[in-house]
mmCIF file of C-alpha atoms and ligand atoms in Angstrom:
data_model
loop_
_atom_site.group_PDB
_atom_site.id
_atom_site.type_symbol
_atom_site.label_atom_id
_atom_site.label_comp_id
_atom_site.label_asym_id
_atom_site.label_seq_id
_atom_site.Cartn_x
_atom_site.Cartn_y
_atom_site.Cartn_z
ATOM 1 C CA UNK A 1 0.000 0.000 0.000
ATOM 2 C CA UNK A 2 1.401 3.627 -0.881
ATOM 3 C CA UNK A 3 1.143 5.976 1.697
ATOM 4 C CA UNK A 4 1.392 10.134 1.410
ATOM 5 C CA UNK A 5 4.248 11.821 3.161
ATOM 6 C CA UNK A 6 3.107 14.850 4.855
ATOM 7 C CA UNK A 7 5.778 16.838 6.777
ATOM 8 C CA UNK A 8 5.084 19.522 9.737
ATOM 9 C CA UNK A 9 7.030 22.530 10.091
ATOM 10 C CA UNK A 10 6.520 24.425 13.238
ATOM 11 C CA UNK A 11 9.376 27.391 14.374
ATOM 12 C CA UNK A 12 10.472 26.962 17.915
ATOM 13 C CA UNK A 13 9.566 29.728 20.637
ATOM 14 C CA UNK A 14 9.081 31.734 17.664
ATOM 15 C CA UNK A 15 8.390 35.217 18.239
ATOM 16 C CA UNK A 16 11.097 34.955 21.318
ATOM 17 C CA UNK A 17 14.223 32.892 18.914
ATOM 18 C CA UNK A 18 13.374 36.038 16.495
ATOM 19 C CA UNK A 19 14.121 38.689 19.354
ATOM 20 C CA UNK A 20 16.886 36.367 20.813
ATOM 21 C CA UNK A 21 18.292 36.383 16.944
ATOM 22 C CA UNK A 22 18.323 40.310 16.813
ATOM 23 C CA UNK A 23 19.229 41.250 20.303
ATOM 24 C CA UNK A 24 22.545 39.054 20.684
ATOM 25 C CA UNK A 25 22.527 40.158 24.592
ATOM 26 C CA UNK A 26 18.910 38.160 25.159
ATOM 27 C CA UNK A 27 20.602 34.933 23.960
ATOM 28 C CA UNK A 28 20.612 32.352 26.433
ATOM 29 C CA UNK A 29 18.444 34.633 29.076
ATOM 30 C CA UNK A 30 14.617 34.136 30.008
ATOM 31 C CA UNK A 31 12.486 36.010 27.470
ATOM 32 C CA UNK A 32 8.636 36.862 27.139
ATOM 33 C CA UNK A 33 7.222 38.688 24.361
ATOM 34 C CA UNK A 34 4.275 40.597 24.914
ATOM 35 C CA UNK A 35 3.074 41.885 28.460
ATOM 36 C CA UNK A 36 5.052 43.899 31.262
ATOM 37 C CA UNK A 37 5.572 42.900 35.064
ATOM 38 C CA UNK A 38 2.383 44.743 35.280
ATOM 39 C CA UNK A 39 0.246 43.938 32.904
ATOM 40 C CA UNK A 40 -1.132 42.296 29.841
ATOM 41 C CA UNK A 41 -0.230 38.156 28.940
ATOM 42 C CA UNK A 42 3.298 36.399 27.722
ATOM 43 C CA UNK A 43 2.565 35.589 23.682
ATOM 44 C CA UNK A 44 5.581 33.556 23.439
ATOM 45 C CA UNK A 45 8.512 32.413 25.813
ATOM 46 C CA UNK A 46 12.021 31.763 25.431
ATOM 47 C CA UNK A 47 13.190 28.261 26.044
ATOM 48 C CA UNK A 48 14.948 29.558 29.124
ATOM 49 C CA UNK A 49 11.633 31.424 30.269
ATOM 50 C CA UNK A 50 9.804 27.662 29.882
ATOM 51 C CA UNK A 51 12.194 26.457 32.376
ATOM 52 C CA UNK A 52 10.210 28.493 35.487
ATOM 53 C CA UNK A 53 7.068 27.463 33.601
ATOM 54 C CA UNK A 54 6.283 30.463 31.745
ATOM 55 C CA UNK A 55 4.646 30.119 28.566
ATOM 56 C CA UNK A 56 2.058 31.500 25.801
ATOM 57 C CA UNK A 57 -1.027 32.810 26.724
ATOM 58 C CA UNK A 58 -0.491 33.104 30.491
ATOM 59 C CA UNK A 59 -0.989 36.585 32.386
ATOM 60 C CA UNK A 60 2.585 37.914 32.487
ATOM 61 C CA UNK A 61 2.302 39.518 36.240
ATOM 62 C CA UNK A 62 1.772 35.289 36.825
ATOM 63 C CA UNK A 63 5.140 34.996 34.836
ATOM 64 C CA UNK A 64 7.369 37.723 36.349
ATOM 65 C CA UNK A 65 6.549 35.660 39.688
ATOM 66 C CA UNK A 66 7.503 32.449 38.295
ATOM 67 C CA UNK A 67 10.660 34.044 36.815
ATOM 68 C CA UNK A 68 11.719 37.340 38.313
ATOM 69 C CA UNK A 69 14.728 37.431 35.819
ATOM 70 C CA UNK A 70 11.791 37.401 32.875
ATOM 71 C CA UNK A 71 12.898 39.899 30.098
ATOM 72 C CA UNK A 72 9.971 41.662 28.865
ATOM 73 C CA UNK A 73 9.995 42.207 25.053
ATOM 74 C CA UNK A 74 8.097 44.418 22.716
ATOM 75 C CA UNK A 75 6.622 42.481 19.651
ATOM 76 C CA UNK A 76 7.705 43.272 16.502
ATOM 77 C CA UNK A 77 4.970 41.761 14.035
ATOM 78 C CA UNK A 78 6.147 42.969 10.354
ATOM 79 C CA UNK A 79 9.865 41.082 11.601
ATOM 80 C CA UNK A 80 8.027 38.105 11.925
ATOM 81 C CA UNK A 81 5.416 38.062 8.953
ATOM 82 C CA UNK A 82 8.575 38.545 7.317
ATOM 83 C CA UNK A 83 10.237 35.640 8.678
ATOM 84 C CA UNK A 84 7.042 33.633 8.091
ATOM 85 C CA UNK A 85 7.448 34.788 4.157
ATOM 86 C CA UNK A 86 11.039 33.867 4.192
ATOM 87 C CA UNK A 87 10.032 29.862 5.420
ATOM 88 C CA UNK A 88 7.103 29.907 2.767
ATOM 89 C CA UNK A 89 9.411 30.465 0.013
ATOM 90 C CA UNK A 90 11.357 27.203 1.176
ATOM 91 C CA UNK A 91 8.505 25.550 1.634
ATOM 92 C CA UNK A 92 7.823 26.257 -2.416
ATOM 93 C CA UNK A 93 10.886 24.922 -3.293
ATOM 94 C CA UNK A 94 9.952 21.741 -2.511
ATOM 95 C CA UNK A 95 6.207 21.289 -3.288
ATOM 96 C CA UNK A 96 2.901 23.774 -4.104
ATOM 97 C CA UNK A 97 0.924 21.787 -1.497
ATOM 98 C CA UNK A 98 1.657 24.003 1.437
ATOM 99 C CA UNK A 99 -1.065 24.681 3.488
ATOM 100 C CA UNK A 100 -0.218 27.352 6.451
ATOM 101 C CA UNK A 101 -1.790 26.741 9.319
ATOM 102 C CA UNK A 102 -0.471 30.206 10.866
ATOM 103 C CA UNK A 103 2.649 32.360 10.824
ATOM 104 C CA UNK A 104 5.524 29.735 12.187
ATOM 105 C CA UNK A 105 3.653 26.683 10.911
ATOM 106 C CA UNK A 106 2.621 25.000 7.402
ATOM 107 C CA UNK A 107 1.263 21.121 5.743
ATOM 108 C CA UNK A 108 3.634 20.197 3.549
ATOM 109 C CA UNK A 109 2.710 17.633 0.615
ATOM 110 C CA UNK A 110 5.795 15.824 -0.610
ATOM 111 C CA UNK A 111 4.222 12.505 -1.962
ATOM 112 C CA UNK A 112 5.223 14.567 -5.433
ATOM 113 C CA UNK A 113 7.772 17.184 -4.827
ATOM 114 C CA UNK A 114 9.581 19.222 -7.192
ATOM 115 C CA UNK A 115 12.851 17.492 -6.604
ATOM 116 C CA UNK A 116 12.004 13.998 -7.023
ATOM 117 C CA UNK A 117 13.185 12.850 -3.998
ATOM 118 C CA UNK A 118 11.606 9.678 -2.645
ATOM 119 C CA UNK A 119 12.770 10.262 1.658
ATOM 120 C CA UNK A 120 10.246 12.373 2.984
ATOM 121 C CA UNK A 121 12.632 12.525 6.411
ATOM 122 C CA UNK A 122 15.638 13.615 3.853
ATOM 123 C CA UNK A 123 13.671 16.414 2.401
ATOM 124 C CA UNK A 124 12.445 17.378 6.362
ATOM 125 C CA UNK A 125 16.038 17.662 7.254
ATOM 126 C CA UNK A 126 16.695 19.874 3.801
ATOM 127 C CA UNK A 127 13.827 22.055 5.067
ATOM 128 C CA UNK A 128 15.054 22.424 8.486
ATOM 129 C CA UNK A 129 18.955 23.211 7.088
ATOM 130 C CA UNK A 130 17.636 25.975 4.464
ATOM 131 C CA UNK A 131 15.516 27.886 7.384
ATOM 132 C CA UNK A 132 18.623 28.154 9.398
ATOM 133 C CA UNK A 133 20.604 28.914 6.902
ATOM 134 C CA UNK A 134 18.183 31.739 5.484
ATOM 135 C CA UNK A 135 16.867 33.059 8.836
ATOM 136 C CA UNK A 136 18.722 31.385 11.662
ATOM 137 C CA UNK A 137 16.752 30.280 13.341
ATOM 138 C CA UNK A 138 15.352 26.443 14.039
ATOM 139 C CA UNK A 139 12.487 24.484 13.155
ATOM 140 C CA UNK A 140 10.792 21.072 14.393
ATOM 141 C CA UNK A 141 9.550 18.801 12.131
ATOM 142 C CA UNK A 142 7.014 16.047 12.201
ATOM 143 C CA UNK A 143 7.389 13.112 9.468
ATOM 144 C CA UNK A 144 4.415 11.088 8.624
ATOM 145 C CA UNK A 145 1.746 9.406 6.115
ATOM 146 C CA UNK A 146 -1.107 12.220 6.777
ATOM 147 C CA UNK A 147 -1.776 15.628 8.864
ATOM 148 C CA UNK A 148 -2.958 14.541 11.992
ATOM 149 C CA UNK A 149 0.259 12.099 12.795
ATOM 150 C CA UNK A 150 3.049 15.033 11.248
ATOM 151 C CA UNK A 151 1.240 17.402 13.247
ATOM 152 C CA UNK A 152 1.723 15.462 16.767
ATOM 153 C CA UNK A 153 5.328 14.413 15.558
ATOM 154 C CA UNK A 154 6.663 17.834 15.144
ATOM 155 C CA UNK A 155 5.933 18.729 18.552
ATOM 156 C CA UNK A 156 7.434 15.449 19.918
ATOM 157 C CA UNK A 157 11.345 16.452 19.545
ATOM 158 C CA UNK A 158 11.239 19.967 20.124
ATOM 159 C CA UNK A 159 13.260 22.535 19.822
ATOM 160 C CA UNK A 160 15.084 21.782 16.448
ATOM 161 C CA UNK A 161 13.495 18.366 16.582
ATOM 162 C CA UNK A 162 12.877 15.824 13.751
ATOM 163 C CA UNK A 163 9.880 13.187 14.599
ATOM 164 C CA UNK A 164 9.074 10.629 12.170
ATOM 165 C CA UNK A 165 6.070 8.103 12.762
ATOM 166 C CA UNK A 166 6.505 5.327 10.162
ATOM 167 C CA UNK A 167 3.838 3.449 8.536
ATOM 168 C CA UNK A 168 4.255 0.521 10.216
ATOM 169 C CA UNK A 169 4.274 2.544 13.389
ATOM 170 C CA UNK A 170 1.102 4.233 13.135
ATOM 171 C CA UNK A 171 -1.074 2.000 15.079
ATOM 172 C CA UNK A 172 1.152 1.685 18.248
ATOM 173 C CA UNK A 173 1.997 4.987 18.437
ATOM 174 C CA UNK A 174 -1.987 6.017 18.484
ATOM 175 C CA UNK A 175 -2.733 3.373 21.147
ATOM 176 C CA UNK A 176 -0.141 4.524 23.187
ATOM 177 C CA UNK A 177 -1.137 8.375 22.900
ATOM 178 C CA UNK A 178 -2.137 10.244 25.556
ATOM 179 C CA UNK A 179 -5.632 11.623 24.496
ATOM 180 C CA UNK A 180 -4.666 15.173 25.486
ATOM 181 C CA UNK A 181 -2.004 15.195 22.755
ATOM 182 C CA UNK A 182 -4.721 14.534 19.932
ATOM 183 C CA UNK A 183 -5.302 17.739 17.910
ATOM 184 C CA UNK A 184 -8.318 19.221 19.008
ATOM 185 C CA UNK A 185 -8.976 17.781 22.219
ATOM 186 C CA UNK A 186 -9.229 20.703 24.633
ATOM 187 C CA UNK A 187 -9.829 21.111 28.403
ATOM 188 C CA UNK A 188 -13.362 20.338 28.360
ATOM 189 C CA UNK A 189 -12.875 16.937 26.212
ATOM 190 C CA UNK A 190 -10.475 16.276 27.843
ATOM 191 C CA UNK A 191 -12.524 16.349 31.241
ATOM 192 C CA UNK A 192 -15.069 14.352 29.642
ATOM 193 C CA UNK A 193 -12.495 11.913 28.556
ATOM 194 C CA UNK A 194 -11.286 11.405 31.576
ATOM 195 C CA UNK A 195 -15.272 10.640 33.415
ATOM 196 C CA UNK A 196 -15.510 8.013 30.762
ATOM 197 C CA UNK A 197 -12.117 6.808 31.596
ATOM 198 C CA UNK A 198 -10.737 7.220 28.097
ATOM 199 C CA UNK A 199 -6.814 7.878 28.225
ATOM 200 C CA UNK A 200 -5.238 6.770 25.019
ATOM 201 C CA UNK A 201 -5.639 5.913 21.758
ATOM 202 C CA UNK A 202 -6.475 2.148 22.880
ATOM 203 C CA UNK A 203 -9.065 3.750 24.915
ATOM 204 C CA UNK A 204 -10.950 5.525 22.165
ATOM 205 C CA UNK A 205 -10.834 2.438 19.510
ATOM 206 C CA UNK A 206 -12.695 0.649 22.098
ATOM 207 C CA UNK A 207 -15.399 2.665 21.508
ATOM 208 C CA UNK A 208 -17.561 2.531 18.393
ATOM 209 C CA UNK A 209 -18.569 4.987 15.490
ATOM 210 C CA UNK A 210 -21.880 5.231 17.147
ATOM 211 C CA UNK A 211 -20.695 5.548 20.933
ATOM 212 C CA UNK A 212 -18.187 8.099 19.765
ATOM 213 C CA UNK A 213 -20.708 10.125 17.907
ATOM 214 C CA UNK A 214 -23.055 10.049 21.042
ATOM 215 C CA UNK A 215 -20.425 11.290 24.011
ATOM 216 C CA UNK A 216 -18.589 13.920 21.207
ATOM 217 C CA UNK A 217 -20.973 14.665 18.270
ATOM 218 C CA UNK A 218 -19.007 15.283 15.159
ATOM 219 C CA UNK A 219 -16.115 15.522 16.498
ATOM 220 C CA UNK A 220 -16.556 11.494 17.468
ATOM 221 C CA UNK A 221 -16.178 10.746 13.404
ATOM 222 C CA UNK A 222 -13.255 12.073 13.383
ATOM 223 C CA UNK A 223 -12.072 10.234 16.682
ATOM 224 C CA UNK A 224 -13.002 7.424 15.586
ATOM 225 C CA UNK A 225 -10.802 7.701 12.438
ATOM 226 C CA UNK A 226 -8.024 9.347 13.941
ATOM 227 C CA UNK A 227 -7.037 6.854 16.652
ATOM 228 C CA UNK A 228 -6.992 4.384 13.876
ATOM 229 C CA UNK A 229 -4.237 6.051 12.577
ATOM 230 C CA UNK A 230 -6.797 7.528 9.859
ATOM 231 C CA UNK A 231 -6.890 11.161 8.040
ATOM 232 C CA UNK A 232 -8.027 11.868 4.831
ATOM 233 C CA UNK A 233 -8.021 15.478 5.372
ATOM 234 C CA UNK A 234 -5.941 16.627 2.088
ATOM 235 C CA UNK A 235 -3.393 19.286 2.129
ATOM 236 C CA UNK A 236 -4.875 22.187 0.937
ATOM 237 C CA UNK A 237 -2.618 25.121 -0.377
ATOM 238 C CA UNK A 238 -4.222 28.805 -0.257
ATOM 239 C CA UNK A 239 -1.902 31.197 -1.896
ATOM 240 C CA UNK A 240 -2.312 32.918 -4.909
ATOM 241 C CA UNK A 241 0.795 32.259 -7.142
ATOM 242 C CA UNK A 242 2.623 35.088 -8.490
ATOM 243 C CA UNK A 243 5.078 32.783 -9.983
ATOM 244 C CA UNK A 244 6.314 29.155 -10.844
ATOM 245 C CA UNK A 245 9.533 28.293 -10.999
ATOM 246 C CA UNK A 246 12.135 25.601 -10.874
ATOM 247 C CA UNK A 247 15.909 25.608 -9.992
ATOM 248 C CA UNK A 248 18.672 23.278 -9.722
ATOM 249 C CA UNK A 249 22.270 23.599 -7.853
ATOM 250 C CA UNK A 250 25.238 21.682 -9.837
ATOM 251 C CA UNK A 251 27.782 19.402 -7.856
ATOM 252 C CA UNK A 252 29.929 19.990 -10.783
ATOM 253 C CA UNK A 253 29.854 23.790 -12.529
ATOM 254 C CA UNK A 254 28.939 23.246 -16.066
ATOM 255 C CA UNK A 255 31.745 24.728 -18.191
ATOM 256 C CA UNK A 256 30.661 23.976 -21.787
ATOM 257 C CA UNK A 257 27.824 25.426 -23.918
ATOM 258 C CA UNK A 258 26.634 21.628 -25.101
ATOM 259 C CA UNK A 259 26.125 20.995 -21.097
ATOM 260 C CA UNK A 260 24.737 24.128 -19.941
ATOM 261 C CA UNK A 261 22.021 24.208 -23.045
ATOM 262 C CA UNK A 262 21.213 20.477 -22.436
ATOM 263 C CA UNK A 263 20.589 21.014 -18.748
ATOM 264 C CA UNK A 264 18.713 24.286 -19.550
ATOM 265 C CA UNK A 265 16.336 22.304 -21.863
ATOM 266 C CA UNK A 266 15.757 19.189 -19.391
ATOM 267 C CA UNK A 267 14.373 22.328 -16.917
ATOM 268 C CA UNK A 268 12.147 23.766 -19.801
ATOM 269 C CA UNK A 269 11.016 20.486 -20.456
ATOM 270 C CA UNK A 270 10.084 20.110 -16.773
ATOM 271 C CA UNK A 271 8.815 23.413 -15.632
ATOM 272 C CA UNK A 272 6.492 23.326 -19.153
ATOM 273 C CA UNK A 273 5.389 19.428 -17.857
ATOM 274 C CA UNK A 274 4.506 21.370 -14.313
ATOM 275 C CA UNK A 275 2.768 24.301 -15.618
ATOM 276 C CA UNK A 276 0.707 21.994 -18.045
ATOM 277 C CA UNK A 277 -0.336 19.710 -15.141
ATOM 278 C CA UNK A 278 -1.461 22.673 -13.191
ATOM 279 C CA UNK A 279 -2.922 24.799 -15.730
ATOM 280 C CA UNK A 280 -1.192 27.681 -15.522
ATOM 281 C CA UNK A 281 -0.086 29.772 -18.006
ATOM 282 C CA UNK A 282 1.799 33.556 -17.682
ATOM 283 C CA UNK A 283 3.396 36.085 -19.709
ATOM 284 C CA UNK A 284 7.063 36.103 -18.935
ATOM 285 C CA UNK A 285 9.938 33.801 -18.627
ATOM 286 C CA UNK A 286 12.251 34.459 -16.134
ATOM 287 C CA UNK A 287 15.994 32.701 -16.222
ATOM 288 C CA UNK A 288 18.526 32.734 -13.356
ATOM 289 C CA UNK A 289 22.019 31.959 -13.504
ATOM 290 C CA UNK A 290 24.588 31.549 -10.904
ATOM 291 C CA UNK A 291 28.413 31.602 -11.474
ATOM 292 C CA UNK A 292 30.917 29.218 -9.512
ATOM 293 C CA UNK A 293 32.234 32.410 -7.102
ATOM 294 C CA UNK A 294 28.103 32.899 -6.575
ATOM 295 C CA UNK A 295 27.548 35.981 -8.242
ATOM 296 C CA UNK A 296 23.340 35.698 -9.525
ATOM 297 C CA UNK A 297 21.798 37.339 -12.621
ATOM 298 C CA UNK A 298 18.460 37.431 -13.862
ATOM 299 C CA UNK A 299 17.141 37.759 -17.377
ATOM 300 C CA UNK A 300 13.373 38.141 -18.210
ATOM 301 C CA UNK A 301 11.290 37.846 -21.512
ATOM 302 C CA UNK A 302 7.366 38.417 -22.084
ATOM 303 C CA UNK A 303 5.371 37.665 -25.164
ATOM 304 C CA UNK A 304 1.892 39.360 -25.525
ATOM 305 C CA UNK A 305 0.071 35.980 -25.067
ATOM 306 C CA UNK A 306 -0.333 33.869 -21.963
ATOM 307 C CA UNK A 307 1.692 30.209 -23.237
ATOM 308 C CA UNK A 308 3.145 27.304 -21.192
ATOM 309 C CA UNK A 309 4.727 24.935 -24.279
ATOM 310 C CA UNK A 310 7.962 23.829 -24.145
ATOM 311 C CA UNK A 311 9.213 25.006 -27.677
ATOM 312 C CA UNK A 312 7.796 28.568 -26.997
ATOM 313 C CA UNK A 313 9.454 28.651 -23.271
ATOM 314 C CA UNK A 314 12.736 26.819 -24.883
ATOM 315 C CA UNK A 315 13.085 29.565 -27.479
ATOM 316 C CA UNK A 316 13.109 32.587 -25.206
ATOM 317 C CA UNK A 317 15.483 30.403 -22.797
ATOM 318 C CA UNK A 318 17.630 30.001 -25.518
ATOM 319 C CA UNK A 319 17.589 33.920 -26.207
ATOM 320 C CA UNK A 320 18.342 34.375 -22.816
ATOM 321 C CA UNK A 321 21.246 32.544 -21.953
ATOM 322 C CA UNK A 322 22.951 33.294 -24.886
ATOM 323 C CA UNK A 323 25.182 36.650 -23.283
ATOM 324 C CA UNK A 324 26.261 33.746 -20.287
ATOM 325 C CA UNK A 325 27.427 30.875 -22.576
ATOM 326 C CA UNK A 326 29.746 34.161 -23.863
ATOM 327 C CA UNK A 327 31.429 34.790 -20.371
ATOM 328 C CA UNK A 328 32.491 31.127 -20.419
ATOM 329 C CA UNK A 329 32.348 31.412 -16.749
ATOM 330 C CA UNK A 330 31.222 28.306 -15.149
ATOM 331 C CA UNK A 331 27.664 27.465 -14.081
ATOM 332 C CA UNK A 332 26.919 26.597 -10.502
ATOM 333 C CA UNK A 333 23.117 26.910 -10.728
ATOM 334 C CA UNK A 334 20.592 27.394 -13.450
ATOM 335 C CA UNK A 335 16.599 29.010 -13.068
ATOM 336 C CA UNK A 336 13.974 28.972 -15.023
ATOM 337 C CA UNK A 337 10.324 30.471 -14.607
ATOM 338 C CA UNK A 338 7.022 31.929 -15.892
ATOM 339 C CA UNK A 339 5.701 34.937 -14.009
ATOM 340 C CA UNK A 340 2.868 37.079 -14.776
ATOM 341 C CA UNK A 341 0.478 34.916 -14.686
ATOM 342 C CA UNK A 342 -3.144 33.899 -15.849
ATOM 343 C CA UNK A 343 -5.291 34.993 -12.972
ATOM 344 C CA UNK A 344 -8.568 33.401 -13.183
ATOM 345 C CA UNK A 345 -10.096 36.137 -10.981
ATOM 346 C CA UNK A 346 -9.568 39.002 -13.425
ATOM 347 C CA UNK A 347 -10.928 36.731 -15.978
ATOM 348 C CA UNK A 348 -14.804 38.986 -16.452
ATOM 349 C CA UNK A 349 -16.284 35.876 -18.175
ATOM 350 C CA UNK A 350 -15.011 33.194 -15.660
ATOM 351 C CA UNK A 351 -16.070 35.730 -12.873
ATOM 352 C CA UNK A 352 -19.834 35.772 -14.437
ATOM 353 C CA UNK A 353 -20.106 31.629 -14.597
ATOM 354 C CA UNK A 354 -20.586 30.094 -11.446
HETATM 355 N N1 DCP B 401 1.428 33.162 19.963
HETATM 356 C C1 DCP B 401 0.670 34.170 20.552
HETATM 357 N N2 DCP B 401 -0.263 33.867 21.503
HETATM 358 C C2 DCP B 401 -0.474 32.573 21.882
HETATM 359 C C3 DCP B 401 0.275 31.549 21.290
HETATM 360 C C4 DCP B 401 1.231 31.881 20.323
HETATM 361 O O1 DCP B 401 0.860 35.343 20.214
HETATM 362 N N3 DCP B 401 -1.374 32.294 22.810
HETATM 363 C C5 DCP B 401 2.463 33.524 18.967
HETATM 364 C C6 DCP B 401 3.808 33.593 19.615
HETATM 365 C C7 DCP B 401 4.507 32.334 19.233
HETATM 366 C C8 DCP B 401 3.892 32.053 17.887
HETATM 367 O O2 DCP B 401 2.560 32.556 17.943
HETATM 368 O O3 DCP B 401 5.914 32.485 19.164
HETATM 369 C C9 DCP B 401 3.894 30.578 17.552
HETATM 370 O O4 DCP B 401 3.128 29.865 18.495
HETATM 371 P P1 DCP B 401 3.471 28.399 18.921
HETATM 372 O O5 DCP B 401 2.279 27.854 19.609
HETATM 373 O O6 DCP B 401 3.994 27.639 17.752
HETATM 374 O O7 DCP B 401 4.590 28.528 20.054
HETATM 375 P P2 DCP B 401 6.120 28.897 19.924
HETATM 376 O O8 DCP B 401 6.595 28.916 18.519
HETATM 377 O O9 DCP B 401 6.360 30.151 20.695
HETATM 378 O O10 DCP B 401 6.817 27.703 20.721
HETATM 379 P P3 DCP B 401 7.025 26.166 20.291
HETATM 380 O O11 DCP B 401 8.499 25.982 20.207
HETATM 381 O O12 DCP B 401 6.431 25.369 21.391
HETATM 382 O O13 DCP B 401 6.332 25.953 19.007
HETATM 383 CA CA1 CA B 402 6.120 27.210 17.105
HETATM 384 CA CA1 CA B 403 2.889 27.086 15.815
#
């Protein structure tokens, strides 16, 4: 049986690693941001600050008790939307089906991914390397065949953890979970669970669809799924593309113009084969190029028309990478991409059918 691979990316303390990143002199100290000694409630702690058992959401007088050496920080929202766009873009490089759940957290999809690559733990531990290269900063990630399982994993080595529940794993992990660590379960559940003596996973298969459905409404369907392991909840990715793209680093620099125009074309082949599959279509091609010492250079071409055939995308590549193949420097990375593209929403007559 094939199974998806569904990865969980969740930052780590991150509003307080972002202020611990820009103020070198909070590194290593108890921080809260949000609140005063006074007043207001701690939005995210350091992982020093959990240590006295501060953490999200509580009233920060409560934590400056706890913790008297609690540094009170100022939040600095655009930083971190900006952080959160900075992971996103990794996320892209490896699949479309990224489904954010909020700033420091996303679904990823990598059944299919953009690279290829069969190890859906390989491609967590790319992920997790790329964010602290780009932001540094560190990520947990949860490894698993759907969204419920990733999303428990990534929690389960924290911080800059990697969790992976195998398919042959599922069931005896769920029987052994503590009810209060399934997604959704709150307090109140939770209380309920406990007066009907359910504990674990085991607990809840014991029950049926019916019994379920009677002690937690809806919720019970999904219960009763979810403790076997079972989540058919898809991935569902909510962004409105501005672009798509596809890049590839060399091990080897390509010297010669036979190489670097073969490898160009296997990458117009592709990204054509991509854009077909998806039905998109846009305006402009866009080519990157890197050079062994690093230095990057764009080149961009648009037609009139909206196209996304190889031969029309493979011409204008060719047109464009004609001035590098002159430098006869060598190629460390080669880009190609169509921008500018077909947005259904402008569309009058697709707007008017419904
Ligand atoms: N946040 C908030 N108020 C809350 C909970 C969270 O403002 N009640 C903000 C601050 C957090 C960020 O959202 O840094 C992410 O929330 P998480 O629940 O993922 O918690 P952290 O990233 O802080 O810690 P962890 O390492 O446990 O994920
Ligand atoms: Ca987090
Ligand atoms: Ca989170």
């Amino acid at each position: 049986m094939s199974h998806r691979k569904i990865i969980h990316i969740d930052m780590d303390a991150f509003f307080a690693s972002v202020e611990q990143r820009d103020h070198p002199e909070w590194q290593g100290k108890p921080i809260a941001v949000g609140g005063n000694k006074e007043r207001g409630v701690v939005a995210a702690a350091s992982y020093e600050a959990r240590k006295y058992g501060v953490h999200s959401a509580m009233p920060s007088r409560r934590a400056a008790q706890l913790c008297p050496d609690l540094i009170f920080v100022k939040h600095r929202f655009d930083v971190y939307k900006e952080v959160s766009l900075q992971i996103r873009d990794i996320f892209y490089q490896f699949t479309d089906l990224v489904e954010p759940l909020s700033l420091d957290e996303a679904y990823l999809d990598v059944t299919e991914n953009k690279y290829g690559y069969k190890s859906a733990i390989n491609m967590a531990m790319k992920i997790k390397k790329q964010i602290k290269e780009t932001t540094q900063l560190t990520a947990s990630a949860g490894v698993s065949i759907n969204k419920f399982l990733a999303k428990i994993a990534s929690d389960l080595d924290k911080p800059d953890g990697l969790y992976v529940i195998m398919p042959d794993e599922v069931e005896q992990f769920v029987e052994e979970l503590p009810v209060k660590k399934f997604y959704g379960v709150g307090k109140a559940t939770l209380a309920k669970m406990e007066r009907l003596n359910i504990h674990t996973g085991k607990d809840l298969k014991n029950l049926s669809k019916l019994e379920l459905a009677q002690h937690f409404g809806k919720f019970g369907t999904y219960l009763y799924d979810v403790c076997r392991g079972m989540d058919h909840r898809t991935v569902k990715p909510h962004r409105e593309r501005k672009s798509y793209s596809l890049e590839r680093t060399f091990d080897q620099d390509l010297e010669t113009r036979e190489n670097v125009l073969n490898t160009l074309h296997v990458l117009c082949n592709k990204l054509s084969e991509g854009l077909q599959k998806r039905s998109i279509k846009g305006k402009t091609v866009n080519l990157k190029v890197r050079y062994a010492d690093f230095t990057t250079m764009t080149r961009a071409k648009s037609l009139n028309g909206y196209f996304n055939d190889e031969d029309i995308i493979r011409n204008i590549c060719d047109e464009l990478i004609e001035e590098f193949l002159e430098s006869g420097n060598g190629i460390r990375l080669l880009g190609v991409g169509l921008s500018n593209l077909y947005d259904n929403d402008s569309d009058p007559q697709l707007k008017l059918k419904f």
